[in-house]
XYZ file of C-alpha atoms in Angstrom:
496
model
C 16.875 9.426 -9.924
C 13.804 11.380 -10.040
C 11.768 11.686 -13.911
C 12.292 15.026 -15.589
C 8.739 15.694 -17.399
C 8.447 16.693 -20.197
C 5.115 17.077 -22.171
C 5.139 13.538 -24.198
C 3.827 12.445 -20.466
C 0.586 13.747 -21.332
C 0.554 11.865 -24.888
C 1.852 8.185 -23.609
C -0.672 8.137 -20.329
C -3.740 9.977 -23.019
C -2.841 6.424 -25.780
C -2.989 4.536 -22.669
C -5.665 5.574 -21.473
C -8.032 4.726 -24.375
C -6.800 0.728 -24.809
C -7.961 1.258 -20.802
C -11.205 2.425 -23.000
C -11.610 -0.328 -24.949
C -10.627 -3.211 -23.210
C -13.324 -2.652 -20.417
C -16.181 -1.856 -22.535
C -15.463 -4.853 -24.637
C -15.278 -6.816 -21.467
C -18.836 -5.135 -20.690
C -21.844 -4.457 -23.213
C -22.576 -7.110 -23.909
C -24.379 -6.797 -20.145
C -27.332 -4.809 -20.876
C -28.791 -6.838 -23.856
C -28.783 -10.909 -22.983
C -32.672 -11.108 -23.688
C -31.931 -9.467 -26.733
C -29.117 -11.945 -27.829
C -30.826 -14.355 -26.474
C -34.180 -13.588 -28.865
C -31.393 -13.370 -31.687
C -28.419 -15.815 -31.526
C -29.499 -19.254 -31.685
C -26.790 -20.981 -30.406
C -26.262 -18.586 -27.414
C -27.883 -20.157 -23.233
C -27.188 -17.867 -20.533
C -23.990 -19.760 -19.978
C -22.350 -18.489 -23.040
C -24.153 -14.755 -22.698
C -22.225 -14.565 -18.538
C -18.576 -16.446 -19.327
C -18.118 -13.260 -22.428
C -17.457 -11.381 -19.515
C -17.078 -14.255 -17.346
C -14.113 -14.699 -19.211
C -11.462 -12.003 -18.319
C -11.471 -13.663 -14.759
C -11.068 -16.735 -15.334
C -7.930 -16.600 -18.406
C -6.652 -13.189 -15.780
C -5.079 -15.380 -13.542
C -3.185 -17.381 -15.941
C -1.833 -15.234 -18.104
C -1.653 -12.941 -14.699
C 2.642 -14.603 -14.172
C 2.871 -14.149 -18.237
C 1.509 -10.081 -18.529
C 4.194 -9.257 -15.538
C 7.220 -11.251 -17.259
C 6.120 -9.087 -20.488
C 5.780 -6.094 -18.345
C 8.871 -5.456 -16.671
C 11.188 -8.155 -19.317
C 9.926 -6.440 -22.227
C 9.174 -3.556 -21.439
C 5.564 -1.508 -21.018
C 5.904 -0.506 -25.195
C 6.054 -3.841 -26.324
C 3.439 -5.176 -23.710
C 1.263 -3.118 -25.216
C 1.517 -3.398 -29.072
C 0.735 -6.576 -27.999
C -2.125 -6.571 -25.322
C -3.136 -4.603 -28.723
C -2.722 -6.652 -31.203
C -4.870 -9.315 -29.493
C -8.015 -7.189 -28.684
C -8.111 -6.409 -31.767
C -7.340 -10.193 -33.527
C -10.496 -10.797 -30.738
C -12.198 -7.487 -31.794
C -12.712 -8.943 -34.713
C -13.612 -12.412 -34.823
C -16.451 -11.215 -32.534
C -17.814 -9.604 -35.408
C -18.523 -12.311 -37.094
C -21.161 -12.773 -34.297
C -24.041 -13.557 -36.827
C -22.723 -16.341 -39.337
C -22.531 -18.251 -35.745
C -22.789 -17.480 -32.067
C -19.707 -19.807 -31.483
C -17.397 -16.864 -33.543
C -18.029 -14.509 -30.180
C -17.441 -16.493 -28.139
C -14.072 -17.489 -29.566
C -13.082 -13.603 -30.475
C -14.347 -12.359 -26.703
C -12.191 -15.034 -25.045
C -9.217 -13.900 -27.092
C -10.096 -10.760 -26.411
C -9.729 -11.373 -22.901
C -5.900 -12.371 -22.871
C -5.057 -8.949 -23.978
C -6.492 -7.186 -20.473
C -3.695 -8.630 -17.425
C -1.568 -7.030 -20.241
C -3.296 -3.327 -19.750
C -4.536 -3.431 -16.442
C -1.077 -4.257 -14.669
C 0.856 -1.575 -16.469
C -1.161 1.407 -15.304
C 1.930 1.914 -12.518
C 5.199 1.101 -14.582
C 4.149 3.708 -16.829
C 3.558 6.507 -14.400
C 7.045 5.312 -13.394
C 8.644 5.704 -16.421
C 5.960 8.738 -17.042
C 5.587 10.779 -14.370
C 7.438 11.940 -11.619
C 7.014 11.032 -8.497
C 4.400 13.359 -6.429
C 2.385 13.641 -10.495
C 1.849 9.175 -10.526
C -0.448 8.666 -7.951
C -2.853 11.552 -10.845
C -1.202 9.706 -13.223
C -2.135 5.969 -11.483
C -5.532 6.866 -11.344
C -6.453 8.920 -14.329
C -5.713 5.995 -16.460
C -7.971 3.931 -14.532
C -10.411 6.600 -14.297
C -10.679 5.794 -18.290
C -11.236 1.758 -16.858
C -14.017 3.402 -16.064
C -15.235 5.150 -19.251
C -14.502 2.334 -20.387
C -17.102 -0.019 -18.270
C -19.912 3.081 -19.196
C -18.726 3.106 -22.426
C -19.359 -0.387 -22.582
C -22.638 -0.250 -21.432
C -24.155 3.117 -23.508
C -22.606 1.396 -26.659
C -26.020 -1.577 -26.535
C -28.536 2.224 -25.769
C -26.689 3.560 -28.890
C -26.733 0.776 -31.620
C -29.935 -2.202 -30.331
C -32.837 0.633 -29.760
C -36.319 -1.871 -30.629
C -38.287 1.149 -29.293
C -38.059 2.742 -32.985
C -39.502 -0.112 -34.811
C -43.423 0.571 -34.127
C -46.745 -0.265 -35.939
C -46.201 -3.167 -38.177
C -42.783 -4.335 -37.824
C -43.786 -5.707 -34.307
C -45.577 -8.220 -35.705
C -42.850 -9.318 -37.421
C -40.989 -11.221 -34.740
C -38.385 -12.585 -37.542
C -37.634 -8.922 -39.506
C -37.338 -7.412 -36.322
C -34.687 -10.122 -35.126
C -32.872 -10.171 -38.748
C -32.638 -6.084 -38.983
C -31.599 -6.179 -33.875
C -29.128 -9.405 -35.266
C -27.581 -6.318 -37.231
C -27.364 -3.422 -34.894
C -25.626 -6.058 -32.405
C -23.758 -6.742 -35.450
C -23.175 -3.643 -36.274
C -22.208 -2.316 -32.415
C -19.119 -4.861 -32.750
C -17.957 -3.938 -36.223
C -17.736 -0.036 -34.510
C -15.013 -1.491 -32.075
C -13.196 -3.724 -33.921
C -12.203 -0.065 -36.356
C -11.862 1.819 -33.813
C -9.441 -1.200 -31.780
C -7.392 -1.383 -35.377
C -7.144 2.785 -35.148
C -5.461 2.500 -31.823
C -2.834 -0.050 -32.251
C -1.931 2.364 -35.654
C -1.721 5.198 -33.233
C -0.075 3.249 -31.118
C 2.584 1.225 -32.464
C 3.395 5.592 -34.095
C 4.131 7.528 -31.216
C 4.127 4.751 -27.806
C 7.566 4.584 -26.407
C 8.803 3.224 -23.269
C 10.448 5.471 -21.888
C 11.395 9.600 -22.595
C 14.376 10.128 -24.851
C 17.563 10.774 -23.086
C 15.531 8.549 -20.449
C 18.577 6.120 -18.222
C 17.791 2.456 -19.558
C 18.231 0.932 -16.886
C 14.728 -0.867 -14.972
C 12.029 1.537 -12.941
C 13.706 4.999 -12.989
C 17.489 3.489 -11.317
C 19.196 6.057 -10.014
C 23.067 5.988 -10.951
C 25.494 5.386 -8.064
C 26.712 8.535 -7.714
C 30.352 9.160 -5.259
C 30.463 7.866 -2.336
C 26.688 5.999 -2.359
C 28.361 2.569 -1.960
C 30.387 3.258 1.320
C 27.025 4.181 2.718
C 24.598 0.846 1.044
C 28.105 -1.308 2.449
C 27.431 -0.243 6.140
C 24.013 -1.196 5.863
C 25.460 -4.907 5.664
C 26.369 -7.855 3.918
C 23.463 -9.891 5.601
C 21.157 -7.321 4.870
C 18.562 -7.832 1.234
C 20.058 -3.464 1.177
C 17.925 -1.233 -1.340
C 20.119 1.049 -1.519
C 18.599 4.617 -3.491
C 19.630 8.040 -3.896
C 16.460 10.968 -2.481
C 14.316 10.636 -4.304
C 15.067 7.531 -6.486
C 12.595 4.585 -6.465
C 12.904 1.407 -4.490
C 15.475 -0.581 -6.201
C 13.595 -3.687 -5.207
C 13.024 -4.730 -7.938
C 16.028 -6.342 -9.186
C 15.460 -9.108 -7.608
C 13.418 -12.277 -9.032
C 9.724 -12.289 -9.514
C 10.011 -15.236 -7.252
C 11.039 -12.791 -4.167
C 9.242 -10.080 -5.445
C 5.691 -12.114 -3.894
C 7.835 -13.453 -1.017
C 8.552 -10.549 -0.455
C 4.608 -8.648 -0.561
C 2.984 -12.861 0.828
C 5.200 -11.799 3.645
C 4.581 -8.158 4.262
C 1.451 -6.921 6.267
C 0.071 -3.898 5.480
C -0.128 -5.229 1.649
C -2.164 -8.205 2.212
C -4.533 -6.075 4.332
C -4.410 -3.791 1.382
C -4.507 -6.455 -0.949
C -7.417 -7.858 0.650
C -9.753 -5.234 0.970
C -10.102 -3.445 -1.911
C -9.958 -6.934 -4.445
C -13.269 -8.317 -1.943
C -14.274 -3.989 -2.684
C -12.914 -4.543 -6.138
C -14.385 -7.791 -7.083
C -17.847 -6.535 -5.331
C -18.013 -4.066 -8.439
C -17.785 -6.657 -11.169
C -20.333 -9.092 -10.729
C -23.140 -6.300 -9.135
C -21.787 -5.875 -13.346
C -21.631 -8.916 -14.424
C -25.544 -9.264 -12.535
C -27.687 -6.166 -13.158
C -28.956 -7.210 -15.531
C -31.033 -10.219 -14.166
C -31.169 -9.134 -10.757
C -33.787 -6.591 -12.608
C -35.363 -8.566 -14.805
C -38.216 -9.904 -13.091
C -38.445 -6.156 -11.505
C -39.993 -5.927 -14.766
C -36.875 -3.306 -15.620
C -36.046 -3.292 -19.563
C -32.922 -3.849 -20.736
C -32.508 -0.158 -22.397
C -33.032 0.871 -18.419
C -30.309 -1.891 -16.909
C -28.129 0.176 -19.179
C -28.747 2.907 -18.723
C -28.806 2.429 -14.811
C -24.924 0.345 -15.496
C -24.640 3.238 -17.461
C -24.374 6.865 -14.464
C -22.929 3.899 -12.651
C -19.777 3.889 -13.561
C -20.250 7.481 -15.308
C -20.054 8.562 -11.944
C -17.261 6.734 -11.669
C -15.181 8.765 -13.171
C -15.486 12.352 -10.361
C -15.480 10.240 -7.639
C -11.926 9.155 -9.395
C -11.248 12.924 -10.090
C -11.535 13.463 -6.566
C -9.414 11.422 -4.770
C -6.786 12.019 -7.059
C -7.111 15.819 -5.426
C -7.825 14.766 -2.636
C -3.908 11.936 -2.297
C -2.184 14.792 -4.622
C -1.908 17.075 -1.408
C -1.964 14.483 1.570
C -0.846 10.824 0.256
C -1.911 9.533 3.541
C -5.570 9.416 2.971
C -5.779 6.165 0.798
C -6.870 4.670 4.561
C -9.838 7.163 6.098
C -11.283 8.125 2.235
C -10.988 3.927 1.345
C -12.989 3.531 4.394
C -15.763 6.037 3.670
C -16.403 4.436 0.046
C -17.288 1.495 1.869
C -19.300 2.621 4.516
C -21.302 4.526 1.270
C -20.962 2.436 -1.075
C -22.281 -0.026 1.090
C -25.221 2.273 1.931
C -25.810 2.923 -1.833
C -25.974 -0.870 -2.651
C -28.601 -1.196 0.180
C -30.778 1.981 -1.212
C -30.866 0.421 -4.541
C -32.078 -2.830 -3.560
C -34.871 -1.563 -1.850
C -35.602 0.736 -4.003
C -35.485 -1.632 -7.544
C -37.626 -4.636 -5.263
C -39.714 -2.916 -3.034
C -41.441 -0.549 -5.142
C -43.438 -0.322 -8.117
C -40.898 0.388 -11.917
C -42.152 4.126 -12.200
C -40.756 5.198 -8.436
C -38.203 3.096 -7.899
C -35.988 4.238 -10.989
C -35.134 7.776 -10.073
C -34.768 6.368 -6.808
C -32.319 2.596 -8.072
C -31.013 6.146 -10.831
C -29.450 7.914 -7.813
C -27.746 5.189 -5.968
C -26.293 3.926 -9.021
C -25.271 6.457 -9.617
C -23.838 7.519 -6.042
C -21.829 3.838 -6.355
C -20.388 4.715 -8.826
C -19.080 8.131 -6.725
C -17.716 6.197 -4.204
C -16.794 2.927 -4.688
C -14.907 3.188 -8.435
C -11.719 5.720 -6.950
C -10.598 2.108 -5.140
C -10.429 0.390 -8.448
C -8.402 3.541 -9.132
C -5.939 4.616 -6.613
C -5.585 0.707 -5.736
C -2.565 0.316 -8.105
C -0.972 3.239 -6.618
C -2.302 1.871 -2.654
C 0.013 -0.986 -3.352
C 2.896 1.276 -4.425
C 2.559 3.285 -1.279
C 2.684 0.064 1.571
C 4.882 -2.623 -1.019
C 7.724 0.753 -1.771
C 10.182 -2.395 -1.829
C 8.707 -4.643 -5.036
C 7.709 -4.282 -8.815
C 4.755 -1.799 -9.507
C 3.415 -4.403 -12.578
C 4.209 -7.146 -9.266
C 2.260 -5.393 -6.513
C -0.682 -3.717 -8.387
C -0.847 -7.359 -10.287
C -1.567 -9.438 -7.498
C -4.822 -6.979 -6.283
C -6.567 -7.168 -10.344
C -5.279 -11.847 -9.685
C -7.425 -11.508 -5.940
C -10.094 -9.275 -8.183
C -11.251 -11.640 -10.197
C -10.841 -15.113 -8.051
C -13.831 -13.646 -5.841
C -15.932 -12.009 -8.784
C -15.977 -15.333 -10.131
C -15.798 -17.599 -7.193
C -18.758 -15.461 -6.055
C -20.873 -15.185 -9.945
C -20.171 -19.234 -9.304
C -22.185 -18.834 -5.971
C -24.665 -16.905 -7.661
C -25.445 -19.036 -10.758
C -25.305 -22.108 -9.088
C -28.304 -20.451 -6.459
C -29.421 -19.430 -9.380
C -30.379 -21.502 -11.656
C -33.466 -24.040 -11.625
C -34.125 -21.815 -8.980
C -37.996 -20.894 -9.596
C -38.315 -18.244 -7.294
C -37.529 -15.829 -9.664
C -35.811 -13.003 -6.200
C -33.222 -15.651 -5.446
C -30.376 -14.676 -7.477
C -31.617 -10.609 -5.957
C -30.648 -11.823 -2.811
C -28.148 -13.877 -3.212
C -25.690 -11.343 -4.909
C -26.401 -9.013 -2.294
C -25.540 -11.217 0.087
C -22.816 -11.245 -0.996
C -21.861 -7.548 -1.637
C -22.839 -6.989 1.840
C -20.599 -9.423 3.217
C -17.919 -8.609 0.760
C -18.440 -4.744 2.418
C -18.384 -6.101 5.534
C -14.987 -7.906 5.330
C -13.316 -4.790 3.370
C -14.284 -2.878 6.051
C -13.032 -4.934 8.835
C -9.816 -5.762 6.745
C -8.939 -2.192 5.288
C -9.740 -0.846 9.152
C -5.825 -2.467 10.389
C -3.991 -1.099 7.847
C -1.711 0.753 9.762
C 0.345 4.653 6.918
C 1.878 6.810 8.538
C -0.846 9.912 9.664
C 1.553 13.025 8.906
C 5.292 12.694 6.061
C 7.015 15.581 7.880
C 7.067 13.186 11.429
C 11.216 12.886 12.309
C 10.869 10.057 13.270
C 9.114 7.703 10.995
C 7.910 7.386 7.300
C 5.855 6.427 4.944
C 4.195 2.196 5.757
C 5.539 2.452 9.382
C 8.717 2.916 7.866
C 11.248 3.753 11.046
C 14.477 5.168 11.435
C 17.018 3.492 12.897
C 19.044 4.396 16.172
C 22.706 1.954 15.795
C 26.214 3.240 13.520
C 24.175 3.212 10.585
C 22.553 6.357 11.635
C 24.342 9.341 10.246
C 23.552 7.554 6.208
C 19.702 7.503 7.285
C 19.282 4.202 7.187
C 15.954 3.240 6.876
C 14.552 0.258 8.545
C 10.963 -1.267 7.273
C 9.075 -3.208 10.405
C 7.131 -5.557 7.694
C 9.350 -6.481 5.702
C 13.112 -6.569 6.816
C 14.095 -4.236 4.308
C 16.659 -1.885 4.327
C 17.600 1.509 2.121
C 19.204 4.499 2.218
C 17.182 7.521 1.918
């Protein structure tokens, strides 16, 4: 059944988007100030600083199946409240950083446990609250707020921890200055915890599972109409049929999670989209995690890194808006837009590489800044629309399953990339090793992503009479009169 649009859908999207913002801000807000943390926290070292962001990649993998089960069986309201409650507890524990740095480590670990519930819920929220034509826009809006959260995560240290304001004699009192900076870092963490607490209360009071009066059936499945059973029976008892009236959500999610997973593994288009988008998302994660270490040998300050990271992430918002407008009017633009983003983001990354490593800071910083802005504008939209892209090529499975696998693979690849970079750079007397290994990994990821994405086959014209999305073609046997459609990749049948 097509979702009836109501004004309340924007409130649900807004609350969920705020959860995305705080989640990503908590993930990355130490990345811009590793030097300040090392100087002011005796128990901190490079391993634990990297851990603060890497733990989100590590925990996502084992927690991902549980998060999909919670979303599919308990619903998005239960899942969102659970996620934000977990992250609120972790944020307040993290604010005890000045008692011992391990409180921050433990709190960050707890926060990471709530991330999969939030990230995997995006397309399910759109399916529950938005008409089909609006879903790509709503999903990209929510995912764009993750980009906003990352940009805020880079900006917060710049707002709270600003050592340039300490001049004169205070700079000579290292112990006093360290105490001040420790207090500023603590204040930043308390601010995030307070915002998350307020958000939790708002979600408990206002967030709903579905619109008032919506059917209780799962995934907005349509109510059977007269004659529908007869049409479904024409498909034959041996076919794992999906029967739904026109405009309904695919009913394949009735199958268990294992069946859905196996269907996705057999879907060639989905596999190509999964790997190509995951490679680009992981590249963005890796770059954001190690950018401060990359720039350290080239005399860039933590304030420079904070500003560059903020601008890169913020530029992704207008890029995502533009991509949403294009996809709203032409859903077949997924593939060409992704190919363009891969090529463009790789070129801007190369420009940043040259500016940061081959030019003095005074000359290279403006070029590096412009390169980061263009990189974020081109690359961030992939993260925003990857989930809807997955739904587009695999409509027969649950939204949380198809999108959850993308984030799980992205985090796995990013974790492997960061470990390789750190392993090769640790103990290496050559300070430029981090840059060389990082850029090699990112260039390789982009090349593989382009090759895979180029092989995706999507319907170029949705109005063609003989072909539908995802390579779906009409069959020509005796069941043609009921509009049987055959998926040439998955062998799944459904009623038009």
